[in-house]
Every structure is written in structure tokens, then in C-alpha cells.
Coordinates of C-alpha atoms and ligand atoms in Angstrom, one line a residue:
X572 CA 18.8 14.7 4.6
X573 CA 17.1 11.2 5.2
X574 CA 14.9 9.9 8.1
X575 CA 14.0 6.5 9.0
X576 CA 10.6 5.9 10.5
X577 CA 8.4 2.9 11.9
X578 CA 4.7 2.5 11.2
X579 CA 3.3 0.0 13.7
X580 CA 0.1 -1.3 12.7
X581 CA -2.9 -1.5 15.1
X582 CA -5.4 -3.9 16.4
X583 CA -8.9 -3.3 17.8
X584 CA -10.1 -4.6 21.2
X585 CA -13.0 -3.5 20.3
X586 CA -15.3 -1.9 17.6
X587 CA -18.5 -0.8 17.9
X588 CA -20.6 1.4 15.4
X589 CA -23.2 3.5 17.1
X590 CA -24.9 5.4 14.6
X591 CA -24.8 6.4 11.0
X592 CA -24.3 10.5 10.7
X593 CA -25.9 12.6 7.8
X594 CA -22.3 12.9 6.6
X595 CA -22.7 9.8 5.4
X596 CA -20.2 8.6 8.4
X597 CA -20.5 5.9 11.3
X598 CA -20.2 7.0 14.6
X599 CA -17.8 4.8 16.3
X600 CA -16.6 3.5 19.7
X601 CA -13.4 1.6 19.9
X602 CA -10.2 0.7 21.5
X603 CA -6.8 0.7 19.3
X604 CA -4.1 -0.2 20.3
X605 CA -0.5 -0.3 18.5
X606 CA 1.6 -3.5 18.0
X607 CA 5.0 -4.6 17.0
X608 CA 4.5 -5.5 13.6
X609 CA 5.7 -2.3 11.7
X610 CA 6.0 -0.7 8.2
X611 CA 9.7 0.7 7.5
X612 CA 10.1 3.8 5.9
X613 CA 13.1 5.7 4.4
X614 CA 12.1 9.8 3.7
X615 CA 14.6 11.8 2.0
X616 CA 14.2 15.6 1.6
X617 CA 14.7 16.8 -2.2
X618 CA 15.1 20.2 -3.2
X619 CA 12.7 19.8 -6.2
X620 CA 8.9 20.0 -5.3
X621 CA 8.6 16.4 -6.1
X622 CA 7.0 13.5 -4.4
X623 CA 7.8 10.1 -5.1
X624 CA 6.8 6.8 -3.8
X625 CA 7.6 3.4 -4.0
X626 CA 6.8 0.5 -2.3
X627 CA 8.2 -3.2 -1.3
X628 CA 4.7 -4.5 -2.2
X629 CA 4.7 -5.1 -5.9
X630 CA 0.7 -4.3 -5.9
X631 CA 0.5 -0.9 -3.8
X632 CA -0.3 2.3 -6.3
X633 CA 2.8 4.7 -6.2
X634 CA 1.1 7.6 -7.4
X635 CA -1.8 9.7 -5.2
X636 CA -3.7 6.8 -4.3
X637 CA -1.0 6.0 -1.7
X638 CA -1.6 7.6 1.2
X639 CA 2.0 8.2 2.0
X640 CA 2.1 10.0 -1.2
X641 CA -1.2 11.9 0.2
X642 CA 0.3 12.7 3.5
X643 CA 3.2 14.4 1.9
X644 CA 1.0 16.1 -0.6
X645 CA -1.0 17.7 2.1
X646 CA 1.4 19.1 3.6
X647 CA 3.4 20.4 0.8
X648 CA 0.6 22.4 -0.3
X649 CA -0.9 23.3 2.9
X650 CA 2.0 24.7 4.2
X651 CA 4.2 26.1 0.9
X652 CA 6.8 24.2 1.2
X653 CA 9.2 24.1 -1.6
X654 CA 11.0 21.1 -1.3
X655 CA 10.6 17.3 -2.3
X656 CA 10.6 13.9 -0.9
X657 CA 11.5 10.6 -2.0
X658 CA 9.6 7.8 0.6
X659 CA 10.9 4.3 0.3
X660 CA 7.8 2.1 2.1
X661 CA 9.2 -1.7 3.3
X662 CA 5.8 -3.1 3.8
X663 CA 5.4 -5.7 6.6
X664 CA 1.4 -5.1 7.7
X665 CA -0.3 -7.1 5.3
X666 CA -2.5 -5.0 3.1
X667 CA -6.5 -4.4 3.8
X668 CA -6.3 -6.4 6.6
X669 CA -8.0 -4.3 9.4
X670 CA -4.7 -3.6 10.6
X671 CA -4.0 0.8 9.7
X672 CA -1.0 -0.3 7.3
X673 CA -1.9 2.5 4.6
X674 CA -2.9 4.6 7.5
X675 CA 0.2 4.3 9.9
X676 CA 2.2 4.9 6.9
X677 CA 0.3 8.6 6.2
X678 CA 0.9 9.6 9.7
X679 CA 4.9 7.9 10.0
X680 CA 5.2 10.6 6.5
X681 CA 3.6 13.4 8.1
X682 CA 5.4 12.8 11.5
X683 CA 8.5 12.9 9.7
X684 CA 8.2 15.5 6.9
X685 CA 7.4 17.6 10.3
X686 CA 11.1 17.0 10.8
X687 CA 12.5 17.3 7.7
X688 CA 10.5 20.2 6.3
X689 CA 11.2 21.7 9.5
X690 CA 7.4 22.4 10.2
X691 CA 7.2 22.9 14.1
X692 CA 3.2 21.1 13.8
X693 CA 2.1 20.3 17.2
X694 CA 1.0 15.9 17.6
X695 CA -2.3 18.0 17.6
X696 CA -2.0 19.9 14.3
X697 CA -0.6 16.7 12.4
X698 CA -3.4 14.2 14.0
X699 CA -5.9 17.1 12.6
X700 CA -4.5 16.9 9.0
X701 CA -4.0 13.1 9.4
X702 CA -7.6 12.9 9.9
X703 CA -8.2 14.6 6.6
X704 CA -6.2 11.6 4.9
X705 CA -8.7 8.8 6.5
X706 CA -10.1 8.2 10.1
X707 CA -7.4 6.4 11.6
X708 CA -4.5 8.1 10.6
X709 CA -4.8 10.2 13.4
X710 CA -4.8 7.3 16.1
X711 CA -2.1 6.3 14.3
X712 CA 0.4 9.7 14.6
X713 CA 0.1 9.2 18.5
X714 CA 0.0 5.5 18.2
X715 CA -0.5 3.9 22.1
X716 CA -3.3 2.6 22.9
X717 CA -6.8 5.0 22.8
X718 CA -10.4 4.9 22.7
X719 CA -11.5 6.5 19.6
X720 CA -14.9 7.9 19.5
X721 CA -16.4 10.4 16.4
X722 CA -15.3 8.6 13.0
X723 CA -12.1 7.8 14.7
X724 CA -10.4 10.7 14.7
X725 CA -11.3 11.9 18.7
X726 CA -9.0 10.4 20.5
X727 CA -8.6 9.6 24.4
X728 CA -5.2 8.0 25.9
X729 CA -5.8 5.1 28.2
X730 CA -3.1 3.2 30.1
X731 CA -1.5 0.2 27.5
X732 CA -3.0 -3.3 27.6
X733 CA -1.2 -5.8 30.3
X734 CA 1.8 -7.4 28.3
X735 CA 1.2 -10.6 26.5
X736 CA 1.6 -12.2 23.3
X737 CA -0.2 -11.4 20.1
X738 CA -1.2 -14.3 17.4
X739 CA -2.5 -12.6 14.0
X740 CA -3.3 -14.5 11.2
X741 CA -4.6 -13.3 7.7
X742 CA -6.3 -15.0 5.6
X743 CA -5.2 -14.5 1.9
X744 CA -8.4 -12.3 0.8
X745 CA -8.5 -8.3 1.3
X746 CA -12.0 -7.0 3.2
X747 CA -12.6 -3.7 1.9
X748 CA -14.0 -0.8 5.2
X749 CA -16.5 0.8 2.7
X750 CA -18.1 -2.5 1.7
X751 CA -18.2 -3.8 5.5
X752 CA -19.7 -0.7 6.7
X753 CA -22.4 -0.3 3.5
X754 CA -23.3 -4.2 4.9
X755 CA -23.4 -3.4 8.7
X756 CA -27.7 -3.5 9.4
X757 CA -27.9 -1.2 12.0
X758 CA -30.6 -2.6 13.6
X759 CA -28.8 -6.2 13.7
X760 CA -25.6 -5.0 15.9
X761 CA -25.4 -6.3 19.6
X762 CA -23.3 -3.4 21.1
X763 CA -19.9 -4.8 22.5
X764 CA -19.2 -3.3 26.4
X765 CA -16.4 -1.0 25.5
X766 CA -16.9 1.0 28.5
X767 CA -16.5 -2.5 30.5
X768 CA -13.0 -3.0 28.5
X769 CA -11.5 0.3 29.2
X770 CA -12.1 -0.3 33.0
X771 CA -10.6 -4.2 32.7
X772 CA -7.2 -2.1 31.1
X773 CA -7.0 0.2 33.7
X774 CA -7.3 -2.3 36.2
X775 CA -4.7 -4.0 34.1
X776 CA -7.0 -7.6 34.8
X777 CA -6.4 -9.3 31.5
X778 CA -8.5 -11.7 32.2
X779 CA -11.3 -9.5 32.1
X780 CA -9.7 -7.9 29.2
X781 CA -10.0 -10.9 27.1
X782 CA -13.4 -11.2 28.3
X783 CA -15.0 -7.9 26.9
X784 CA -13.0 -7.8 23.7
X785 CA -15.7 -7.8 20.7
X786 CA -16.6 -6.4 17.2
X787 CA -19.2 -5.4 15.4
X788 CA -17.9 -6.3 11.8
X789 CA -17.0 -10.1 13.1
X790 CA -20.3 -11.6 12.6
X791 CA -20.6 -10.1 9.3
X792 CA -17.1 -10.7 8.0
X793 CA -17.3 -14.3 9.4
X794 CA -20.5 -14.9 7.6
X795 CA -18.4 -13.9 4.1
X796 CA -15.4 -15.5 4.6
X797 CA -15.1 -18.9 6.2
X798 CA -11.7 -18.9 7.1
X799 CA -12.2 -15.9 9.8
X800 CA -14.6 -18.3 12.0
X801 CA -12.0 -21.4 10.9
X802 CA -9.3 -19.6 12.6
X803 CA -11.0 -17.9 15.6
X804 CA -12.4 -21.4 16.2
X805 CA -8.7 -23.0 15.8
X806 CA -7.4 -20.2 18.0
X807 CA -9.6 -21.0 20.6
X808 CA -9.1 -24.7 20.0
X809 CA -5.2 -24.1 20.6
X810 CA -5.8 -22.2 24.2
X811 CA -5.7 -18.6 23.4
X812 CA -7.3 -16.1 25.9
X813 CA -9.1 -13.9 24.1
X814 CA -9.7 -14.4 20.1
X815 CA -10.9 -11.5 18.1
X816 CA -11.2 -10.1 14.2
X817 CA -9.1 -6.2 14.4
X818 CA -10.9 -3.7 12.5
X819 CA -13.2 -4.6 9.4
X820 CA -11.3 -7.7 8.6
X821 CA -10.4 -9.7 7.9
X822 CA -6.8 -10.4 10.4
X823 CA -8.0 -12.4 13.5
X824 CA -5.5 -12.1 16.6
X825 CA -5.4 -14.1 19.6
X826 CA -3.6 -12.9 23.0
X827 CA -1.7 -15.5 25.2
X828 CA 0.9 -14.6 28.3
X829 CA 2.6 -18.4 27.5
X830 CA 5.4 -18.2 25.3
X831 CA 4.9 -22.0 24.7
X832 CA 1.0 -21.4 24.1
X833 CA 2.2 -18.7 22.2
X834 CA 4.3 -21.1 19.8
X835 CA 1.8 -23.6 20.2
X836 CA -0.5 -21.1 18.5
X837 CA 2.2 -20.0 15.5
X838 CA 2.4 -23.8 14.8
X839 CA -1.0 -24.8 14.4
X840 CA -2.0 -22.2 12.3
X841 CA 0.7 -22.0 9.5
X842 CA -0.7 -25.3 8.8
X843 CA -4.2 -23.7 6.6
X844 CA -3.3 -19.7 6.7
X845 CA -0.7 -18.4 4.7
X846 CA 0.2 -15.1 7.0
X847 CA 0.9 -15.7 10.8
X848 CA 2.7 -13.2 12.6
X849 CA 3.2 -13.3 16.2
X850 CA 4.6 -9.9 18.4
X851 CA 4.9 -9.2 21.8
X852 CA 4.3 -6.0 23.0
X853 CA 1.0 -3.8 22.7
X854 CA 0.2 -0.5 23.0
X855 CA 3.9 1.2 23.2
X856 CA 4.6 4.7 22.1
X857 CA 6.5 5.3 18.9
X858 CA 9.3 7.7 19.5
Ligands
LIG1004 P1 -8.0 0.0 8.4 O1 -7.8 -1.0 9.5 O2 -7.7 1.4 8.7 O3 -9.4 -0.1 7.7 P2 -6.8 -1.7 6.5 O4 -5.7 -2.4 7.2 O5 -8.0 -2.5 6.3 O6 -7.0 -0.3 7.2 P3 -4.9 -0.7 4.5 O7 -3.9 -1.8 4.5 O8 -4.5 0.5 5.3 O9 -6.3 -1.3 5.1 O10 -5.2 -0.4 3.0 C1 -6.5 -0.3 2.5 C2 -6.4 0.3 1.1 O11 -5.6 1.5 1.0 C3 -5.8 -0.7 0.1 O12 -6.8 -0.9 -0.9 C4 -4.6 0.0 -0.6 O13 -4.6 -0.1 -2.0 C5 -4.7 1.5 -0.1 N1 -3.4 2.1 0.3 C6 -3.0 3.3 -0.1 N2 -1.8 3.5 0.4 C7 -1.4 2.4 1.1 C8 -0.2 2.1 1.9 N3 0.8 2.9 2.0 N4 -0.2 0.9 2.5 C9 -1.3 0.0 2.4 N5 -2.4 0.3 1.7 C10 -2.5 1.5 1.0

């Protein structure tokens, strides 16, 4: 039996980092939301126990590393399951980017080995395990958009963002988390108004949105690698509405509600960064 699934990356419209816990985690505040630019995966049930992996990406590890691999791991053993899969992963979220790719793809394997393994998990029970795998993968088995709040993995529905376009480019370097958070000085962070944000998207007044959107790791990032303060600087330049870096790096996105600004965006910024991507809706449910 096969399944096809769709891993939607997310962005941040905001990040903050409240507190560092004696776990050794960060406390966080943020709002995710999921956009159209998605991972494709192929999952077909084997009735060996094994798990294989491949990938589109040429670079990606195939083995355990993979988080898809993990997801499916987990799983297996948790629950006794007997049978095998064979994942197929068409990557189209560029890779450490701040944008969940490896994470989305953990929970679009553990949503659907739910299926296939015939598992009956509640969202609950597979957003619990996903948050075993990393701190996002749980945001990401919902998808939507949410304020997270914990490291990540305490999750709280809001209404989606008003519709509009999204601009992302990536510069061609990876950020790793772990390194941005090691490098985050506590003492230095100016918090960003998330509560503020949340109200803007209920209210559905973009404006406002745009306004409040903010991140803790942009300073930082932009301090390391030029291009991020190039681009939010060109994005601006161009006539976006709100300009932001999503998650620790380094992927800047710019909203617009002009199709024309929109393009006018695309077009200005192939010119010096090598991945642009635009999509248009944010915050949509996968089904
Ligand atoms: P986040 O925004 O959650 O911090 P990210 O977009 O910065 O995530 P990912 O693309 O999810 O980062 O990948 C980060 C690391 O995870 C990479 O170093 C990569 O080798 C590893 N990884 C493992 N499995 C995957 C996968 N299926 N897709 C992408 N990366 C993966």
C-alpha cells in the first residue's frame, strides 16, 4: 500500500527566547505559521521490518540521522509494529534554512505511518512523539498557524494570517539552531511584542501584522552573514510590507497583498540570491 503526503514548511512571525531552562533548553514564544512551499513524500508499507530512506537532495543522510527515518523508527518500536516502509522524500524547502523542512518531513511520516500501520494515534499522541524527534515537529503535525510557547512543542491554534503573498529568499549558506542559540546573550535580546501580533491576526489588520513581526535570532544572524541584512534591506527597498528572517536563519520572507509588488519582489532579488521562492497562501491546514 502507498501514501502520498505534503510537508509544508513554516515561517515565523515571530521568535522570541525568554529564558534558558536547566534542561539545557530555551524557553520560547512564537508564532508559526505553515506555507505553500512543501516537501513531497511517497510512503510505502513493507512487510519486512525495514526502514528505508532516500532523498531528492543528493546531500541529506539516508540512514538515522534523517528525521523521516527517525519518525518511522519511533514508531515502529514504540508501538511493535512488524512491518516496513520505504519513504521516497522530493525535497523542495531548502535545507537548514529556518524553515522545519527535516521537521515537517518527521511529522508528514508519522502522520502517515498512522495510516498505513493502522495505528489509531490521536493529532495529540503523534504531536507528543513528534516532539521527541525535535521541537517543532509537533507544530508541524497540526501545521496552521499557532503560537508555540515551552521549547516549541505547547501549541495554541490561532485564526490564519490575512491572505497575502509570501517572498522568501535563501541565501546559499546553512545557519545551524544549536550554534544560533549557544550565541544568543541573553541579556542582549529586546523582546519582540508577540502578544501584540497575535491580537493584529485576530483582528485580521495586516497592517498591524506586518508591524509587530520580529525575531530574536535576526540581529545576530544578520551580524554573521551579510547577505540576510542585504536582502531584508533590498526587500524593503522593493516595497514589501513587512520583511522578516523565519526561524534561526538564515531564509528572509517579505509579505505583499500586490501580485505586481509581489513579482516586482521575485525579480529584484534573483538578481544576487540564488533561492527565491514566492507562495501565496499562509497558515492553511494540511489535510
Ligand atoms: P528549523 O526551522 O526547525 O530550525 P531548519 O529549516 O533550520 O529547521 P532543517 O532543514 O529542518 O533545518 O534541517 C536541519 C538539519 O537536519 C540539517 O543539518 C539536516 O542534515 C538534518 N535533517 C535530517 N533529516 C532531514 C530532512 N528530512 N530534511 C532536511 N534536513 C534534515
Amino acid at each position: 500500500m502507498k501514501l502520498f503526503m505534503k510537508a509544508p514548511a513554516k515561517i515565523n512571525l515571530a521568535l522570541d527566547v525568554l529564558n534558558k531552562r536547566d534542561d539545557g533548553y530555551h524557553e520560547v514564544k512564537m508564532v508559526m505559521t505553515t506555507i505553500d512551499l512543501a516537501d513531497r513524500l511517497e510512503l510505502e508499507c513493507t512487510d519486512h521490518e525495514k526502514i528505508r530512506v532516500s532523498t531528492s537532495s543528493g546531500f541529506l543522510p539516508e540512514d538515522h540521522r534523517n528525521l523521516a527515518y527517525r519518525a518511522a523508527q519511533l514508531l515502529q518500536t514504540r508501538f511493535e509494529v512488524n512491518k516496513g516502509v520505504t519513504i521516497s522524500i522530493d525535497k523542495q524547502i531548502p535545507v537548514a534554512a529556518g524553515l522545519a523542512g527535516g521537521s515537517s518531513d518527521a511529522a508528514a511520516v508519522l502522520r502517515g505511518l498512522n495510516r498505513l500501520w493502522r495505528l489509531n494515534l490521536s493529532m495529540q499522541e503523534l504531536a507528543e512523539i513528534g516532539s521527541e524527534i525535535g521541537s517543532d515537529v509537533a507544530f508541524c503535525v497540526y501545521g496552521g498557524t499557532a503560537v508555540a510557547t515551552g521549547r516549541g512543542e505547547i501549541l495554541s491554534p490561532i485564526s490564519p494570517p490575512p491572505p497575502c503573498w509570501v517572498v522568501l529568499a535563501k541565501p546559499n549558506v546553512g545557519v545551524s539552531t544549536k550554534d544560533m542559540y549557544r550565541q544568543l546573550q541573553m541579556g542582549d535580546i529586546k523582546h519582540p511584542d508577540v502578544d501584540g501580533l497575535v491580537e493584529a491576526i485576530e483582528r485580521r489588520n495586516y497592517r498591524k501584522m506586518c508591524e509587530k513581526m520580529e525575531n530574536v535570532f535576526e540581529p545576530l544572524v544578520m551580524k554573521k552573514v551579510s547577505q540576510v541584512a542585504l536582502i531584508k534591506r533590498k526587500m524593503n527597498d522593493l516595497g514589501a510590507d513587512g520583511v522578516l528572517m523565519s526561524g534561526s536563519g538564515p531564509t528572509v520572507f517579505a509579505l505583499t497583498k500586490s501580485e505586481s509588488r509581489m513579482r516586482r519582489l521575485v525579480n529584484g532579488l534573483r538578481g544576487f540570491c540564488p533561492n527565491v521562492y514566492h507562495v501565496r497562501s499562509m497558515g492553511g491546514k494540511e489535510t
